[in-house]
PDB file of C-alpha atoms in Angstrom:
ATOM      1  CA  UNK A   1      60.212 -12.861  28.008  1.00  0.00           C
ATOM      2  CA  UNK A   2      61.291 -11.283  31.577  1.00  0.00           C
ATOM      3  CA  UNK A   3      64.243 -12.650  33.516  1.00  0.00           C
ATOM      4  CA  UNK A   4      63.530 -13.726  37.200  1.00  0.00           C
ATOM      5  CA  UNK A   5      66.112 -15.242  38.583  1.00  0.00           C
ATOM      6  CA  UNK A   6      66.438 -17.136  42.229  1.00  0.00           C
ATOM      7  CA  UNK A   7      69.322 -18.642  43.672  1.00  0.00           C
ATOM      8  CA  UNK A   8      70.394 -20.902  45.330  1.00  0.00           C
ATOM      9  CA  UNK A   9      68.449 -23.549  43.468  1.00  0.00           C
ATOM     10  CA  UNK A  10      68.331 -25.568  46.440  1.00  0.00           C
ATOM     11  CA  UNK A  11      69.747 -25.327  49.867  1.00  0.00           C
ATOM     12  CA  UNK A  12      69.823 -27.846  52.975  1.00  0.00           C
ATOM     13  CA  UNK A  13      69.609 -26.330  56.565  1.00  0.00           C
ATOM     14  CA  UNK A  14      69.781 -27.654  59.829  1.00  0.00           C
ATOM     15  CA  UNK A  15      66.916 -27.435  62.334  1.00  0.00           C
ATOM     16  CA  UNK A  16      67.011 -24.335  64.186  1.00  0.00           C
ATOM     17  CA  UNK A  17      69.394 -22.580  61.865  1.00  0.00           C
ATOM     18  CA  UNK A  18      68.482 -19.321  59.903  1.00  0.00           C
ATOM     19  CA  UNK A  19      68.820 -19.075  56.309  1.00  0.00           C
ATOM     20  CA  UNK A  20      68.009 -16.518  53.337  1.00  0.00           C
ATOM     21  CA  UNK A  21      67.803 -16.826  49.432  1.00  0.00           C
ATOM     22  CA  UNK A  22      67.264 -14.125  46.641  1.00  0.00           C
ATOM     23  CA  UNK A  23      65.215 -13.299  43.832  1.00  0.00           C
ATOM     24  CA  UNK A  24      66.436 -11.127  41.197  1.00  0.00           C
ATOM     25  CA  UNK A  25      64.247  -9.282  38.538  1.00  0.00           C
ATOM     26  CA  UNK A  26      64.173  -6.454  36.576  1.00  0.00           C
ATOM     27  CA  UNK A  27      64.559  -3.213  38.209  1.00  0.00           C
ATOM     28  CA  UNK A  28      62.262  -1.254  35.435  1.00  0.00           C
ATOM     29  CA  UNK A  29      58.619  -1.031  35.106  1.00  0.00           C
ATOM     30  CA  UNK A  30      58.206  -2.488  38.754  1.00  0.00           C
ATOM     31  CA  UNK A  31      54.693  -3.083  39.676  1.00  0.00           C
ATOM     32  CA  UNK A  32      54.898  -6.154  42.419  1.00  0.00           C
ATOM     33  CA  UNK A  33      56.781  -8.963  43.756  1.00  0.00           C
ATOM     34  CA  UNK A  34      55.038 -12.152  44.940  1.00  0.00           C
ATOM     35  CA  UNK A  35      56.557 -14.930  46.931  1.00  0.00           C
ATOM     36  CA  UNK A  36      54.903 -18.366  47.200  1.00  0.00           C
ATOM     37  CA  UNK A  37      55.521 -21.542  49.378  1.00  0.00           C
ATOM     38  CA  UNK A  38      54.903 -24.947  47.567  1.00  0.00           C
ATOM     39  CA  UNK A  39      55.414 -28.096  49.543  1.00  0.00           C
ATOM     40  CA  UNK A  40      55.360 -31.135  48.227  1.00  0.00           C
ATOM     41  CA  UNK A  41      51.906 -32.922  47.159  1.00  0.00           C
ATOM     42  CA  UNK A  42      50.207 -29.481  48.006  1.00  0.00           C
ATOM     43  CA  UNK A  43      49.247 -26.400  45.530  1.00  0.00           C
ATOM     44  CA  UNK A  44      51.329 -23.116  45.853  1.00  0.00           C
ATOM     45  CA  UNK A  45      50.233 -20.773  48.861  1.00  0.00           C
ATOM     46  CA  UNK A  46      51.061 -17.269  48.936  1.00  0.00           C
ATOM     47  CA  UNK A  47      53.365 -15.598  51.382  1.00  0.00           C
ATOM     48  CA  UNK A  48      53.740 -12.233  50.293  1.00  0.00           C
ATOM     49  CA  UNK A  49      52.857  -9.358  47.830  1.00  0.00           C
ATOM     50  CA  UNK A  50      55.151  -6.783  48.074  1.00  0.00           C
ATOM     51  CA  UNK A  51      54.613  -3.558  46.450  1.00  0.00           C
ATOM     52  CA  UNK A  52      56.953  -0.507  47.703  1.00  0.00           C
ATOM     53  CA  UNK A  53      60.804  -0.327  47.533  1.00  0.00           C
ATOM     54  CA  UNK A  54      62.228  -0.957  50.843  1.00  0.00           C
ATOM     55  CA  UNK A  55      59.269  -3.026  51.854  1.00  0.00           C
ATOM     56  CA  UNK A  56      59.525  -5.571  54.473  1.00  0.00           C
ATOM     57  CA  UNK A  57      56.917  -8.038  55.502  1.00  0.00           C
ATOM     58  CA  UNK A  58      56.603 -10.977  57.916  1.00  0.00           C
ATOM     59  CA  UNK A  59      54.607 -14.184  58.397  1.00  0.00           C
ATOM     60  CA  UNK A  60      55.922 -16.141  61.572  1.00  0.00           C
ATOM     61  CA  UNK A  61      59.394 -16.776  61.187  1.00  0.00           C
ATOM     62  CA  UNK A  62      59.621 -16.200  57.654  1.00  0.00           C
ATOM     63  CA  UNK A  63      60.307 -12.295  56.409  1.00  0.00           C
ATOM     64  CA  UNK A  64      61.207 -10.533  52.940  1.00  0.00           C
ATOM     65  CA  UNK A  65      62.424  -7.390  51.870  1.00  0.00           C
ATOM     66  CA  UNK A  66      62.215  -5.847  48.696  1.00  0.00           C
ATOM     67  CA  UNK A  67      64.701  -3.414  46.661  1.00  0.00           C
ATOM     68  CA  UNK A  68      62.948  -2.080  43.831  1.00  0.00           C
ATOM     69  CA  UNK A  69      65.772  -0.042  42.462  1.00  0.00           C
ATOM     70  CA  UNK A  70      68.405  -2.642  41.996  1.00  0.00           C
ATOM     71  CA  UNK A  71      65.909  -5.619  41.586  1.00  0.00           C
ATOM     72  CA  UNK A  72      66.212  -7.984  44.370  1.00  0.00           C
ATOM     73  CA  UNK A  73      64.219  -9.351  47.198  1.00  0.00           C
ATOM     74  CA  UNK A  74      65.484 -11.455  50.036  1.00  0.00           C
ATOM     75  CA  UNK A  75      63.353 -14.276  52.027  1.00  0.00           C
ATOM     76  CA  UNK A  76      64.734 -14.973  55.287  1.00  0.00           C
ATOM     77  CA  UNK A  77      63.646 -18.245  57.463  1.00  0.00           C
ATOM     78  CA  UNK A  78      64.510 -17.647  61.005  1.00  0.00           C
ATOM     79  CA  UNK A  79      64.717 -20.886  63.173  1.00  0.00           C
ATOM     80  CA  UNK A  80      64.132 -23.212  60.438  1.00  0.00           C
ATOM     81  CA  UNK A  81      61.828 -26.181  61.228  1.00  0.00           C
ATOM     82  CA  UNK A  82      61.209 -29.214  59.319  1.00  0.00           C
ATOM     83  CA  UNK A  83      57.905 -27.870  58.170  1.00  0.00           C
ATOM     84  CA  UNK A  84      59.671 -24.974  56.459  1.00  0.00           C
ATOM     85  CA  UNK A  85      60.761 -27.712  53.813  1.00  0.00           C
ATOM     86  CA  UNK A  86      59.203 -26.422  50.576  1.00  0.00           C
ATOM     87  CA  UNK A  87      60.085 -24.764  47.339  1.00  0.00           C
ATOM     88  CA  UNK A  88      59.913 -21.038  47.239  1.00  0.00           C
ATOM     89  CA  UNK A  89      58.715 -19.134  44.242  1.00  0.00           C
ATOM     90  CA  UNK A  90      59.074 -15.425  43.563  1.00  0.00           C
ATOM     91  CA  UNK A  91      57.134 -13.845  40.845  1.00  0.00           C
ATOM     92  CA  UNK A  92      57.610 -10.304  39.296  1.00  0.00           C
ATOM     93  CA  UNK A  93      54.830  -8.456  37.800  1.00  0.00           C
ATOM     94  CA  UNK A  94      55.350  -5.715  35.676  1.00  0.00           C
ATOM     95  CA  UNK A  95      53.598  -2.339  34.999  1.00  0.00           C
ATOM     96  CA  UNK A  96      50.951  -2.716  32.171  1.00  0.00           C
ATOM     97  CA  UNK A  97      51.104  -6.574  32.432  1.00  0.00           C
ATOM     98  CA  UNK A  98      47.605  -6.943  33.411  1.00  0.00           C
ATOM     99  CA  UNK A  99      47.851  -9.972  35.848  1.00  0.00           C
ATOM    100  CA  UNK A 100      50.804 -11.780  34.081  1.00  0.00           C
ATOM    101  CA  UNK A 101      53.240 -12.600  36.775  1.00  0.00           C
ATOM    102  CA  UNK A 102      56.727 -13.918  35.569  1.00  0.00           C
ATOM    103  CA  UNK A 103      58.023 -16.815  38.055  1.00  0.00           C
ATOM    104  CA  UNK A 104      61.498 -17.498  38.868  1.00  0.00           C
ATOM    105  CA  UNK A 105      62.934 -20.948  39.000  1.00  0.00           C
ATOM    106  CA  UNK A 106      62.546 -21.427  42.673  1.00  0.00           C
ATOM    107  CA  UNK A 107      64.484 -22.299  45.687  1.00  0.00           C
ATOM    108  CA  UNK A 108      64.074 -25.705  47.054  1.00  0.00           C
ATOM    109  CA  UNK A 109      64.724 -25.742  51.110  1.00  0.00           C
ATOM    110  CA  UNK A 110      65.185 -28.953  52.964  1.00  0.00           C
ATOM    111  CA  UNK A 111      65.317 -28.584  56.686  1.00  0.00           C
ATOM    112  CA  UNK A 112      66.944 -31.540  58.407  1.00  0.00           C
ATOM    113  CA  UNK A 113      66.502 -32.493  61.998  1.00  0.00           C
TER     114      UNK A 113
ATOM    115  CA  UNK B   1      35.243 -23.844  51.155  1.00  0.00           C
ATOM    116  CA  UNK B   2      36.257 -21.899  48.404  1.00  0.00           C
ATOM    117  CA  UNK B   3      39.219 -22.899  46.345  1.00  0.00           C
ATOM    118  CA  UNK B   4      40.284 -24.124  42.909  1.00  0.00           C
ATOM    119  CA  UNK B   5      39.611 -27.522  41.857  1.00  0.00           C
ATOM    120  CA  UNK B   6      41.662 -29.292  38.889  1.00  0.00           C
ATOM    121  CA  UNK B   7      40.644 -32.744  37.368  1.00  0.00           C
ATOM    122  CA  UNK B   8      41.934 -35.257  36.895  1.00  0.00           C
ATOM    123  CA  UNK B   9      45.016 -35.409  39.050  1.00  0.00           C
ATOM    124  CA  UNK B  10      46.793 -37.706  36.637  1.00  0.00           C
ATOM    125  CA  UNK B  11      46.128 -38.127  33.111  1.00  0.00           C
ATOM    126  CA  UNK B  12      47.738 -40.155  30.440  1.00  0.00           C
ATOM    127  CA  UNK B  13      47.808 -39.183  26.662  1.00  0.00           C
ATOM    128  CA  UNK B  14      48.053 -41.381  23.508  1.00  0.00           C
ATOM    129  CA  UNK B  15      49.969 -39.849  20.792  1.00  0.00           C
ATOM    130  CA  UNK B  16      47.652 -37.843  18.298  1.00  0.00           C
ATOM    131  CA  UNK B  17      45.125 -37.508  20.730  1.00  0.00           C
ATOM    132  CA  UNK B  18      43.859 -34.196  22.307  1.00  0.00           C
ATOM    133  CA  UNK B  19      43.005 -33.876  26.048  1.00  0.00           C
ATOM    134  CA  UNK B  20      41.243 -31.526  28.139  1.00  0.00           C
ATOM    135  CA  UNK B  21      42.574 -30.431  31.619  1.00  0.00           C
ATOM    136  CA  UNK B  22      39.148 -29.214  34.156  1.00  0.00           C
ATOM    137  CA  UNK B  23      39.622 -26.159  36.487  1.00  0.00           C
ATOM    138  CA  UNK B  24      36.899 -24.927  38.098  1.00  0.00           C
ATOM    139  CA  UNK B  25      37.041 -21.945  40.831  1.00  0.00           C
ATOM    140  CA  UNK B  26      34.374 -20.443  43.272  1.00  0.00           C
ATOM    141  CA  UNK B  27      36.386 -17.859  44.595  1.00  0.00           C
ATOM    142  CA  UNK B  28      34.451 -15.388  42.275  1.00  0.00           C
ATOM    143  CA  UNK B  29      37.771 -14.315  40.493  1.00  0.00           C
ATOM    144  CA  UNK B  30      37.794 -12.508  37.243  1.00  0.00           C
ATOM    145  CA  UNK B  31      41.172 -13.707  36.122  1.00  0.00           C
ATOM    146  CA  UNK B  32      42.301 -17.257  35.562  1.00  0.00           C
ATOM    147  CA  UNK B  33      45.800 -18.900  34.447  1.00  0.00           C
ATOM    148  CA  UNK B  34      47.427 -22.042  33.170  1.00  0.00           C
ATOM    149  CA  UNK B  35      50.847 -22.761  34.092  1.00  0.00           C
ATOM    150  CA  UNK B  36      53.236 -25.534  33.218  1.00  0.00           C
ATOM    151  CA  UNK B  37      56.010 -26.803  35.153  1.00  0.00           C
ATOM    152  CA  UNK B  38      58.834 -29.135  33.956  1.00  0.00           C
ATOM    153  CA  UNK B  39      61.296 -30.963  36.318  1.00  0.00           C
ATOM    154  CA  UNK B  40      63.982 -28.442  37.716  1.00  0.00           C
ATOM    155  CA  UNK B  41      62.001 -25.261  35.866  1.00  0.00           C
ATOM    156  CA  UNK B  42      59.707 -22.634  37.621  1.00  0.00           C
ATOM    157  CA  UNK B  43      56.130 -22.148  36.430  1.00  0.00           C
ATOM    158  CA  UNK B  44      55.555 -20.937  32.610  1.00  0.00           C
ATOM    159  CA  UNK B  45      52.515 -19.233  31.602  1.00  0.00           C
ATOM    160  CA  UNK B  46      50.318 -21.053  28.821  1.00  0.00           C
ATOM    161  CA  UNK B  47      47.120 -18.857  28.818  1.00  0.00           C
ATOM    162  CA  UNK B  48      45.647 -16.691  30.854  1.00  0.00           C
ATOM    163  CA  UNK B  49      41.987 -14.900  31.060  1.00  0.00           C
ATOM    164  CA  UNK B  50      41.420 -11.535  32.456  1.00  0.00           C
ATOM    165  CA  UNK B  51      37.477 -11.798  31.801  1.00  0.00           C
ATOM    166  CA  UNK B  52      34.770 -14.125  30.704  1.00  0.00           C
ATOM    167  CA  UNK B  53      34.911 -14.605  26.701  1.00  0.00           C
ATOM    168  CA  UNK B  54      38.432 -13.150  26.683  1.00  0.00           C
ATOM    169  CA  UNK B  55      41.968 -14.993  26.994  1.00  0.00           C
ATOM    170  CA  UNK B  56      45.273 -14.182  25.812  1.00  0.00           C
ATOM    171  CA  UNK B  57      48.727 -16.180  25.088  1.00  0.00           C
ATOM    172  CA  UNK B  58      51.126 -16.601  27.632  1.00  0.00           C
ATOM    173  CA  UNK B  59      54.698 -17.402  26.989  1.00  0.00           C
ATOM    174  CA  UNK B  60      54.452 -20.989  25.665  1.00  0.00           C
ATOM    175  CA  UNK B  61      50.978 -21.369  24.094  1.00  0.00           C
ATOM    176  CA  UNK B  62      51.845 -23.325  21.172  1.00  0.00           C
ATOM    177  CA  UNK B  63      50.008 -26.735  21.058  1.00  0.00           C
ATOM    178  CA  UNK B  64      47.359 -25.553  23.552  1.00  0.00           C
ATOM    179  CA  UNK B  65      44.205 -24.017  23.596  1.00  0.00           C
ATOM    180  CA  UNK B  66      41.457 -22.614  26.163  1.00  0.00           C
ATOM    181  CA  UNK B  67      38.000 -21.220  26.697  1.00  0.00           C
ATOM    182  CA  UNK B  68      36.279 -19.035  29.011  1.00  0.00           C
ATOM    183  CA  UNK B  69      32.716 -19.089  28.598  1.00  0.00           C
ATOM    184  CA  UNK B  70      31.795 -18.984  32.501  1.00  0.00           C
ATOM    185  CA  UNK B  71      33.553 -17.076  35.024  1.00  0.00           C
ATOM    186  CA  UNK B  72      33.948 -20.540  37.097  1.00  0.00           C
ATOM    187  CA  UNK B  73      35.669 -22.380  34.493  1.00  0.00           C
ATOM    188  CA  UNK B  74      38.798 -22.156  32.496  1.00  0.00           C
ATOM    189  CA  UNK B  75      39.537 -25.584  30.718  1.00  0.00           C
ATOM    190  CA  UNK B  76      42.697 -26.274  28.891  1.00  0.00           C
ATOM    191  CA  UNK B  77      43.259 -28.537  25.962  1.00  0.00           C
ATOM    192  CA  UNK B  78      46.384 -30.022  25.079  1.00  0.00           C
ATOM    193  CA  UNK B  79      46.504 -30.778  21.424  1.00  0.00           C
ATOM    194  CA  UNK B  80      48.357 -33.277  19.337  1.00  0.00           C
ATOM    195  CA  UNK B  81      50.433 -30.154  18.076  1.00  0.00           C
ATOM    196  CA  UNK B  82      52.169 -30.095  21.535  1.00  0.00           C
ATOM    197  CA  UNK B  83      55.080 -32.221  20.846  1.00  0.00           C
ATOM    198  CA  UNK B  84      56.223 -32.563  24.526  1.00  0.00           C
ATOM    199  CA  UNK B  85      53.268 -32.655  26.795  1.00  0.00           C
ATOM    200  CA  UNK B  86      54.359 -34.483  29.727  1.00  0.00           C
ATOM    201  CA  UNK B  87      54.583 -32.045  32.524  1.00  0.00           C
ATOM    202  CA  UNK B  88      52.760 -31.133  35.534  1.00  0.00           C
ATOM    203  CA  UNK B  89      50.091 -28.209  34.861  1.00  0.00           C
ATOM    204  CA  UNK B  90      48.743 -25.660  37.336  1.00  0.00           C
ATOM    205  CA  UNK B  91      45.763 -23.605  37.337  1.00  0.00           C
ATOM    206  CA  UNK B  92      45.335 -20.458  39.358  1.00  0.00           C
ATOM    207  CA  UNK B  93      42.861 -17.384  39.804  1.00  0.00           C
ATOM    208  CA  UNK B  94      42.802 -13.960  41.254  1.00  0.00           C
ATOM    209  CA  UNK B  95      41.159 -10.907  41.622  1.00  0.00           C
ATOM    210  CA  UNK B  96      42.428  -7.753  39.434  1.00  0.00           C
ATOM    211  CA  UNK B  97      46.021  -6.773  39.952  1.00  0.00           C
ATOM    212  CA  UNK B  98      45.116  -3.528  41.331  1.00  0.00           C
ATOM    213  CA  UNK B  99      43.970  -5.065  44.408  1.00  0.00           C
ATOM    214  CA  UNK B 100      47.449  -6.352  44.819  1.00  0.00           C
ATOM    215  CA  UNK B 101      45.977  -9.887  45.963  1.00  0.00           C
ATOM    216  CA  UNK B 102      47.927 -13.033  45.288  1.00  0.00           C
ATOM    217  CA  UNK B 103      47.300 -16.000  42.971  1.00  0.00           C
ATOM    218  CA  UNK B 104      45.457 -19.031  44.195  1.00  0.00           C
ATOM    219  CA  UNK B 105      46.343 -22.463  42.996  1.00  0.00           C
ATOM    220  CA  UNK B 106      44.795 -25.808  42.466  1.00  0.00           C
ATOM    221  CA  UNK B 107      46.468 -28.998  43.326  1.00  0.00           C
ATOM    222  CA  UNK B 108      47.474 -29.374  39.570  1.00  0.00           C
ATOM    223  CA  UNK B 109      47.311 -32.317  36.847  1.00  0.00           C
ATOM    224  CA  UNK B 110      50.319 -34.523  36.119  1.00  0.00           C
ATOM    225  CA  UNK B 111      50.192 -35.507  32.336  1.00  0.00           C
ATOM    226  CA  UNK B 112      51.981 -38.227  30.661  1.00  0.00           C
ATOM    227  CA  UNK B 113      52.458 -39.822  27.549  1.00  0.00           C
ATOM    228  CA  UNK B 114      51.614 -43.460  26.871  1.00  0.00           C
TER     229      UNK B 114
END
């Protein structure tokens, strides 16, 4: 079983502040790294699929970077808003794994007004 | 609207009983998946299917069974052999991995023991 770790497990952010958190994954056999946002009472929705070392993706106030050589990805939220409160999941896809993603435990973000 | 439908939303199982969770998709995806989430943990893969009439065990397949007779449907049976079935179950689907597309998820089924 592959080891995909997310830290911290949870964090509280004041509205308007920026924050970031980490996803660590195996640095070998990398194929892709997915990020999902999971709001309470909703289904997880995809944020990014990242495939290239050094890749940086952005969606509104949320962005992500990828370092496949050292096995980590950062997700950044700029100017956090209450609607950013959610659990953020990363998922690692290895070469020759077919469609089988390995998920991290998630980072639960609570943005306080 | 294209999407994934899971039913029921809540399910209760008696001891020794098999129960089946439904998952239907109209996204024309070849691949479908079943995940389990326990409190404080991430998603763990139970079974997945990359094509009709074929499926593979995930990391925690013991006590579960699936079938994939139609492209749109991937039901999960929680058998009496699964000793700790209380959890939240998510179904997902995706196009081929080579397309670098994300997985799409249903709203989940919460299973509890009576």
